[in-house]
Coordinates of C-alpha atoms in Angstrom, one line a residue:
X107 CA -80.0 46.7 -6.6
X108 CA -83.3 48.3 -6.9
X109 CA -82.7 50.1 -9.9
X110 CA -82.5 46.8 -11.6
X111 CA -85.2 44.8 -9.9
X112 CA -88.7 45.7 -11.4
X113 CA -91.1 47.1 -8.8
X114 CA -94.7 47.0 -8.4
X115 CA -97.3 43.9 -7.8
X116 CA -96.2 41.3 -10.5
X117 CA -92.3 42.6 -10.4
X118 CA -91.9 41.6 -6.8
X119 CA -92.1 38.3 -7.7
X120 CA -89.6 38.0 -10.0
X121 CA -87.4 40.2 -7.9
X122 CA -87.4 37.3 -5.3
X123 CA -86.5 35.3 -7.8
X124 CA -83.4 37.1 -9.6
X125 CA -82.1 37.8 -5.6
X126 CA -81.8 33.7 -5.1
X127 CA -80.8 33.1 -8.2
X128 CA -77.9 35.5 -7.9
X129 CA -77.4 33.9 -4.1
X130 CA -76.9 30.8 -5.4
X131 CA -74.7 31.5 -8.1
X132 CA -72.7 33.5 -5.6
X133 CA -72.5 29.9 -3.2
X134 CA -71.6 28.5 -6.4
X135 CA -68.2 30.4 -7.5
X136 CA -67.6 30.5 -3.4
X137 CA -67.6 27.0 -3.2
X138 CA -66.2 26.5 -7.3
X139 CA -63.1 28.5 -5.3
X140 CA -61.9 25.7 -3.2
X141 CA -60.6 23.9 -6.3
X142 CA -57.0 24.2 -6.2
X143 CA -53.8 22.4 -8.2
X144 CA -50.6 20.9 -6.9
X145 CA -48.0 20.7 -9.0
X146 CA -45.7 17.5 -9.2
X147 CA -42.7 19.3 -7.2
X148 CA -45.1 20.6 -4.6
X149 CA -47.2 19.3 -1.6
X150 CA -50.2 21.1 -0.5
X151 CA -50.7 22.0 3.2
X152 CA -54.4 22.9 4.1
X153 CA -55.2 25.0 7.1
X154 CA -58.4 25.7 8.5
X155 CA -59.3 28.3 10.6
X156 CA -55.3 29.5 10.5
X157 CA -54.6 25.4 12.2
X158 CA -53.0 23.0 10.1
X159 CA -55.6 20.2 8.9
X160 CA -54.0 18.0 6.3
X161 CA -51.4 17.6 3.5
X162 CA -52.6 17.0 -0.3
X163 CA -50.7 15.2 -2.8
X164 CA -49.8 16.8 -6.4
X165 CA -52.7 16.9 -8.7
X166 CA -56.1 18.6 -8.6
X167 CA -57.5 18.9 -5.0
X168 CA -60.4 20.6 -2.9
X169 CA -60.5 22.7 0.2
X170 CA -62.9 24.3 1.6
X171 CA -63.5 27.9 1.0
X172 CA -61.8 31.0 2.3
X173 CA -62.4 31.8 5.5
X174 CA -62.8 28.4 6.3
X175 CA -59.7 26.9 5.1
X176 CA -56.8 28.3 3.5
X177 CA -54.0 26.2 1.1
X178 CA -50.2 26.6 1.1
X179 CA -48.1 24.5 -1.9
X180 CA -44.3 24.7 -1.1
X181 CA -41.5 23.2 -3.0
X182 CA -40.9 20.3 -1.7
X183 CA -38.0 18.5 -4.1
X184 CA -35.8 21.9 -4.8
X185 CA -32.3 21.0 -3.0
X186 CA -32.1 23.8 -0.8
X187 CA -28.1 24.9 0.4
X188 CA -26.7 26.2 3.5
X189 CA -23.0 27.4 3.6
X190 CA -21.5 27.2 7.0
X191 CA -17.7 28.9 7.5
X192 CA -17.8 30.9 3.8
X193 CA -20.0 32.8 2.1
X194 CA -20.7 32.0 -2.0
X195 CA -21.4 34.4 -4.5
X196 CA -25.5 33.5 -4.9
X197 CA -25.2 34.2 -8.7
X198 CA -22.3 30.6 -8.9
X199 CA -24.2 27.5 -9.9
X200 CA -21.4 25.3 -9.7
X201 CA -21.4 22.2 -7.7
X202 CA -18.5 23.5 -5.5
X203 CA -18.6 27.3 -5.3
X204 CA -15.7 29.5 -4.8
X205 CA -15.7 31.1 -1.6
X206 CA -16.6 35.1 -1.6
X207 CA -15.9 35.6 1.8
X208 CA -14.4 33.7 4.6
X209 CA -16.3 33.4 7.9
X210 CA -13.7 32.9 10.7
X211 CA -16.2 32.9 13.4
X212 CA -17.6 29.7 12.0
X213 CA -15.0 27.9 9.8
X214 CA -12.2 28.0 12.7
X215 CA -12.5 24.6 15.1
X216 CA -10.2 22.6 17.9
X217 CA -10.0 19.1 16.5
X218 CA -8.7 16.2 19.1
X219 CA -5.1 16.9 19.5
X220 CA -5.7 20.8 20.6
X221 CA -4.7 22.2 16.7
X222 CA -6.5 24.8 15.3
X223 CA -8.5 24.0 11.5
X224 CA -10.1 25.9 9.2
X225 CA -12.9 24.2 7.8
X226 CA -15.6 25.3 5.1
X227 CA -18.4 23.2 4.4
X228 CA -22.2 23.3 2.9
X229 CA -25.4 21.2 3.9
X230 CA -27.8 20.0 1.3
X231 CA -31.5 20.2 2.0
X232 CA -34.9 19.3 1.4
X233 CA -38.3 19.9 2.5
X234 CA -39.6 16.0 3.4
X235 CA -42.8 16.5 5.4
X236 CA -44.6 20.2 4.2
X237 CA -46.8 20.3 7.3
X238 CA -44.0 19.6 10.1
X239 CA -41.8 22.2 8.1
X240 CA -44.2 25.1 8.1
X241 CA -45.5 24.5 11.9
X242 CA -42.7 23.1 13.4
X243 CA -39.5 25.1 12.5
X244 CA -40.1 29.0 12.2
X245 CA -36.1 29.7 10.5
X246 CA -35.6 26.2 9.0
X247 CA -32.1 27.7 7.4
X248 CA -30.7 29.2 10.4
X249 CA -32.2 26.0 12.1
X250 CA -29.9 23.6 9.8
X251 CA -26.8 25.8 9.7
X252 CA -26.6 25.7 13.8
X253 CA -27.5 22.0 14.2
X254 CA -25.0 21.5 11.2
X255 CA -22.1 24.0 12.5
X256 CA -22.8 22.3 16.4
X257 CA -22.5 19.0 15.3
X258 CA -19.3 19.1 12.9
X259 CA -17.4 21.1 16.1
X260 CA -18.1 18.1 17.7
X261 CA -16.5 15.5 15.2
X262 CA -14.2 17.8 14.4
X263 CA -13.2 17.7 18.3
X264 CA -13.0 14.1 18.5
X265 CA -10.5 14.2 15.3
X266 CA -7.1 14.4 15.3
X267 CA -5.7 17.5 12.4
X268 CA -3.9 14.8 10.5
X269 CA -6.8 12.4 9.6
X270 CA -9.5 15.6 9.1
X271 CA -6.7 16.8 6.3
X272 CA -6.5 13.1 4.5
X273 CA -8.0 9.9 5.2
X274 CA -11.2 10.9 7.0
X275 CA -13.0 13.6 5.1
X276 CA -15.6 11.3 3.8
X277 CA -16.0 9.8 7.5
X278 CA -16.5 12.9 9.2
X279 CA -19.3 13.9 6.1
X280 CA -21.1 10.3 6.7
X281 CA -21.0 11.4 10.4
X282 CA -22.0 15.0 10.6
X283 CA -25.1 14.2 7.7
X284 CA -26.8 11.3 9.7
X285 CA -26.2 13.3 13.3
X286 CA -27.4 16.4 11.9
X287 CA -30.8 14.6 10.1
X288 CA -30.9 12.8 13.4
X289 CA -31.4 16.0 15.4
X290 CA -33.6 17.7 12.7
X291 CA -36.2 14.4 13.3
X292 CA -36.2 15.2 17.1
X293 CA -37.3 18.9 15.8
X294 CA -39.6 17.1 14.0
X295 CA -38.7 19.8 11.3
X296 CA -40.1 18.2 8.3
X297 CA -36.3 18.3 6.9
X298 CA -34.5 16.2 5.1
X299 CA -30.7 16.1 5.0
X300 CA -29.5 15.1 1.3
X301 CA -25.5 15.8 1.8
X302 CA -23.1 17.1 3.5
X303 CA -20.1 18.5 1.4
X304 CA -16.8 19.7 2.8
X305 CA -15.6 22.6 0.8
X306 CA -11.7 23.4 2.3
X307 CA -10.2 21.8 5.2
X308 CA -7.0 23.6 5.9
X309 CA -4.8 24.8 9.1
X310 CA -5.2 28.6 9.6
X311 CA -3.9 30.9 7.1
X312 CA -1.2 32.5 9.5
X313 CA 0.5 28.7 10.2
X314 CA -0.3 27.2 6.5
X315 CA 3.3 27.7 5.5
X316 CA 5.1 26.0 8.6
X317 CA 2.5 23.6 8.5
X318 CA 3.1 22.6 5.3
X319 CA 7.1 22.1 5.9
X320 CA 6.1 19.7 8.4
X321 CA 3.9 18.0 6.3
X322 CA 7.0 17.9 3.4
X323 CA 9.1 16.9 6.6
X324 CA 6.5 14.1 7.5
X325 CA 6.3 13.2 3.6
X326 CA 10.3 12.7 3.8
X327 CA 10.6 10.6 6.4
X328 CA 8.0 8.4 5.4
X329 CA 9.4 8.1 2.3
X330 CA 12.8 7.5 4.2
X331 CA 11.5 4.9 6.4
X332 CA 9.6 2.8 3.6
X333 CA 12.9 3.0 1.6
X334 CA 14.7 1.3 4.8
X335 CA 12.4 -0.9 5.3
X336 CA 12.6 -1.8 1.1
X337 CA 16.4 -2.2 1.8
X338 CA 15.8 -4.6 4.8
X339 CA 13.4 -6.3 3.1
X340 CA 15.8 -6.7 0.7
X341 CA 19.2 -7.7 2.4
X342 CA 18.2 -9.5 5.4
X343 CA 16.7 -12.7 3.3
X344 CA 19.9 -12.6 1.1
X345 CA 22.2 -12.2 4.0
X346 CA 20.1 -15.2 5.8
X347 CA 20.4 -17.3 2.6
X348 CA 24.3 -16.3 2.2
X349 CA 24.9 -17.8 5.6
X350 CA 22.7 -20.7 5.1
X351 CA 25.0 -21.2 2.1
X352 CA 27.5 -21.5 4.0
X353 CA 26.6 -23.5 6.8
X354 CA 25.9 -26.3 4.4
X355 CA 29.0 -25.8 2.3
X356 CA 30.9 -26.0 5.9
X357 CA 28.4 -29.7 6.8
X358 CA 29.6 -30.7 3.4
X359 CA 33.4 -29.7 4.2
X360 CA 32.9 -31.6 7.6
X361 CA 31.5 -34.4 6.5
X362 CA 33.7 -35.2 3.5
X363 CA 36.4 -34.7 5.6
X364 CA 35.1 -36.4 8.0
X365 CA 34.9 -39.6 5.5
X366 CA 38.4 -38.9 4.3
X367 CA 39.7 -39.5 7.6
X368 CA 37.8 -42.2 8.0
X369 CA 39.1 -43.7 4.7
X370 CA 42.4 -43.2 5.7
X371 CA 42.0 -44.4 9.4
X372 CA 40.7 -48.0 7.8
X373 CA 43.1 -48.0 4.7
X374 CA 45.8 -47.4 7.4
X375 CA 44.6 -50.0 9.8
X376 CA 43.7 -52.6 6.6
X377 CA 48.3 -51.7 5.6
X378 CA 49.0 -52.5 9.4
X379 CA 47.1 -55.7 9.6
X380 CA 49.0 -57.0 6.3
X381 CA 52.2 -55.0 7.5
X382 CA 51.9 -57.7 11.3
X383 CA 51.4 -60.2 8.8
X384 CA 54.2 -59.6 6.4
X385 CA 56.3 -56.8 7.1
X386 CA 59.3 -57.8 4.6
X387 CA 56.5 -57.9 1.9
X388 CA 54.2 -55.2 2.7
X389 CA 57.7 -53.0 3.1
X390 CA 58.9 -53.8 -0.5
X391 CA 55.2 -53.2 -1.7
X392 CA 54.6 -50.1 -0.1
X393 CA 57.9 -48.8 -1.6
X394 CA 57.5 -49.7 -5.3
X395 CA 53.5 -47.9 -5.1
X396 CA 55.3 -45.1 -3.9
X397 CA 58.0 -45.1 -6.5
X398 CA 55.8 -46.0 -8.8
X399 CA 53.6 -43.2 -8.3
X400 CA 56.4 -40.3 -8.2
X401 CA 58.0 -42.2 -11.3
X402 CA 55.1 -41.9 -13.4
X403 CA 54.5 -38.3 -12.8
X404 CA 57.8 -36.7 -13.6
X405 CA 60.2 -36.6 -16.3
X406 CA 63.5 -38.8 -15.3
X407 CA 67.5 -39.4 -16.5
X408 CA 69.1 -42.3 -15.2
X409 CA 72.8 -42.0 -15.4
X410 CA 75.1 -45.0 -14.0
X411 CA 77.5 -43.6 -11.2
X412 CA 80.5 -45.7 -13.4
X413 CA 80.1 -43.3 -16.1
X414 CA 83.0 -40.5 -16.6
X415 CA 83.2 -37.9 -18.7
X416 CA 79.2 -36.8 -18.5
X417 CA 78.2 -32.7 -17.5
X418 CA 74.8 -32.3 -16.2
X419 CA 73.1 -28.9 -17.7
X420 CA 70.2 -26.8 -17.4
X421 CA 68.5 -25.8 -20.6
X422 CA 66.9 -22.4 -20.7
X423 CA 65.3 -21.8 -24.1
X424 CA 63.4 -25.2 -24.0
X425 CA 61.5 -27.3 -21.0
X426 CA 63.7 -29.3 -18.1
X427 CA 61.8 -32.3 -20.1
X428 CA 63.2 -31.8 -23.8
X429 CA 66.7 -31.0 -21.6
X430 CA 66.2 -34.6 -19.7
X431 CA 65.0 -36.3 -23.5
X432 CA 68.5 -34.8 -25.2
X433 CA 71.2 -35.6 -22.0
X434 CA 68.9 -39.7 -21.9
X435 CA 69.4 -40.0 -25.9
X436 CA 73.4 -38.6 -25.1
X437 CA 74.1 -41.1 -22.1
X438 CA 72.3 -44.6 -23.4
X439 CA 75.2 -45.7 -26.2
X440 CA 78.3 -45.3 -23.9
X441 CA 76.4 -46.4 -21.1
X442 CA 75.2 -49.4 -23.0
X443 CA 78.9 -49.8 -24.2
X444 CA 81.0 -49.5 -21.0
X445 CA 78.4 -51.8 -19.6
X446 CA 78.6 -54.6 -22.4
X447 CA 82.7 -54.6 -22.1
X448 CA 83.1 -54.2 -18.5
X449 CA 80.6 -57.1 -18.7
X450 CA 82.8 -59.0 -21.3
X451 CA 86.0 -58.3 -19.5
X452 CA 84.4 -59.8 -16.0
X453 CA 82.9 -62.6 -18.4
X454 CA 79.3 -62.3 -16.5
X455 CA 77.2 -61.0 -19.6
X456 CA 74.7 -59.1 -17.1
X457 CA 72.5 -55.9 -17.3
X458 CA 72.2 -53.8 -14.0
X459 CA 68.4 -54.6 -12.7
X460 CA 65.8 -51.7 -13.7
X461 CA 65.1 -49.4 -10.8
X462 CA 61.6 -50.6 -10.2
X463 CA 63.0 -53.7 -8.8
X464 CA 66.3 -52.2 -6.7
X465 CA 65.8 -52.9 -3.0
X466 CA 66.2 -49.0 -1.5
X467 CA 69.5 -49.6 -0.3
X468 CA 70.4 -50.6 -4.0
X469 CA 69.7 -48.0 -6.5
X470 CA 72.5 -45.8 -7.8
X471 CA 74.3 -43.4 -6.1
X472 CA 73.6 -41.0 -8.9
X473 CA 70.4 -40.3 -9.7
X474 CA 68.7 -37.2 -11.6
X475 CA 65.3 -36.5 -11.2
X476 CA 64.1 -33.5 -13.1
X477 CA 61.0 -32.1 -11.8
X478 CA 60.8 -33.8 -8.3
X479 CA 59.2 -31.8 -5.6
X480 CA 62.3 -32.1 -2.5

């Protein structure tokens, strides 16, 4: 310094001078020093005197100078990853890592119905509040990996195996994320839990075989059942419709038979009222419907009892009606001629009455009737 500084009467002023000057211009690039940047995916934590003081948003900030007060920026929006039960290679960026190296001292848990699981999962982070993180939590990893492992142990314990393989993966990671950020915010860690992932939930290694036969075994008879239940389903409304069918057509049976007796009962009771009335009537009358109705159906060959000479015969290459059509044209001229002379010879000139109107006791001894039921 004094090799540059003039000496002598009129130098020692100037040498007064040149030493503030350079004073203030050191004050100047001390303080000038404080300026400090942020950058948008950082928050700034200001100490002073080694304490924390304050957080600073991104952009350009001030702090006082070192010694006074010092200026940490961590990341704050990197999405930081824990791996609990497995250990991923750190050079995989994929979403869902492959497992390097199985950790059975963490991955292997008792769920509810006393089975043993194997379960791999990772824990997404994020630093939320800078100041809290770099105060509060002095291993914030090992921190969230032991809150993380703790906690899905104990949903994992209140689980049965079958719903932690299936239905409830997404349950437990909805469980284990907002217990886990719920504990980090009592730590007051500064930590933000993003997600929760499960990477492999499987039964251990040394039982995954028979476990899986009685998961094929459970797969069958569920498929079983739901195919009993199709065919039940199935039969029981067409057997119940089948039986309803017939019920009604047995109420239909009943009551048309029912009516038909009833019909009968009053037709019968309607003939004996005119039968008290008129018996030698209704007699005669009920005889020629009945004739009249067997008559009408059948194919008949009236042959008078005086006739000689006359073979009856069955025809076999024809029907007993062209048979009965041949023997009537055969029989009707020497019946109609014996019957005109022994008419003549007795001098009456009468034709025997049709049949219609012969009193039962009066028809002729021989009569044919082809086709009548006995």
């Amino acid at each position: 310094m004094r090799r540059f500084l003039p000496r002598g009467g009129s130098g020692g002023g100037f040498g007064t001078k040149g030493i503030g000057l350079l004073a203030v211009l050191v004050v100047g690039v001390w303080a000038a020093s404080g300026f400090f940047r942020v950058q948008p995916d950082e928050q700034g934590v200001v100490m002073r005197f080694g304490a924390f003081s304050r957080t600073t948003p991104p952009g350009l900030n001030y702090h006082l100078p070192w010694p006074v007060e010092a200026v940490t920026t961590p990341r704050v929006t990197r999405i930081n990853r824990v791996d609990v039960g497995f250990r991923a290679n750190p050079e995989q960026i994929a979403p869902r890592p492959v497992p390097s190296r199985d950790v059975l001292e963490e991955s292997l848990m008792l769920t509810g119905d006393e089975n043993i699981i194997d379960i791999d999962f990772a824990v997404f982070w994020r630093i939320r509040d800078a100041g809290e993180f770099l105060f509060n939590t002095r291993n914030p990893e090992s921190t969230v990996k032991s809150v993380a492992e703790s906690t899905m142990r104990e949903m994992i314990g209140r689980t049965p195996i079958q719903p932690a393989l299936t239905e409830a993966r997404a349950q437990i990671e909805a469980e284990v994320l907002s217990t886990t950020q719920a504990i980090m915010d009592q730590y007051k860690s500064g930590i933000e839990i993003t997600q929760v992932q499960l990477q492999k939930v499987d039964p251990p290694a040394t039982v995954i075989d028979a476990f899986r036969d009685v998961q094929r075994a459970n797969a069958d008879r569920e498929r079983v059942r739901n195919e009993a239940e199709s065919y039940r389903n199935d039969i029981i409304p067409r057997a119940r419709g089948e039986a309803e069918r017939v019920v009604q057509e047995a109420q239909g049976v009943r009551e048309s038979t029912i009516a038909r007796a009833g019909g009968e009962a009053a037709r019968f009771l309607s003939v004996l009222g005119a039968y008290e009335l008129a018996k030698d009537v209704t007699v005669r009358r009920m005889y020629l419907e009945t004739m009249e109705e067997i008559l009408r159906r059948n194919p008949k060959t009236i042959i008078d009892d005086r006739l000689t000479g006359i073979v009856p015969f069955l025809q076999l290459g024809g029907t007993q009606g062209e048979g009965a059509a041949a023997s009537a044209a055969g029989a009707t001229p020497s019946s109609q001629g014996q019957g005109q002379g022994q008419g003549q010879g007795q001098g009456q000139g009468r034709t025997a009455p049709p049949a219609a109107l012969l009193a039962p006791g009066a028809l002729p001894s021989r009569t044919q009737t082809q086709g009548v039921p006995r």
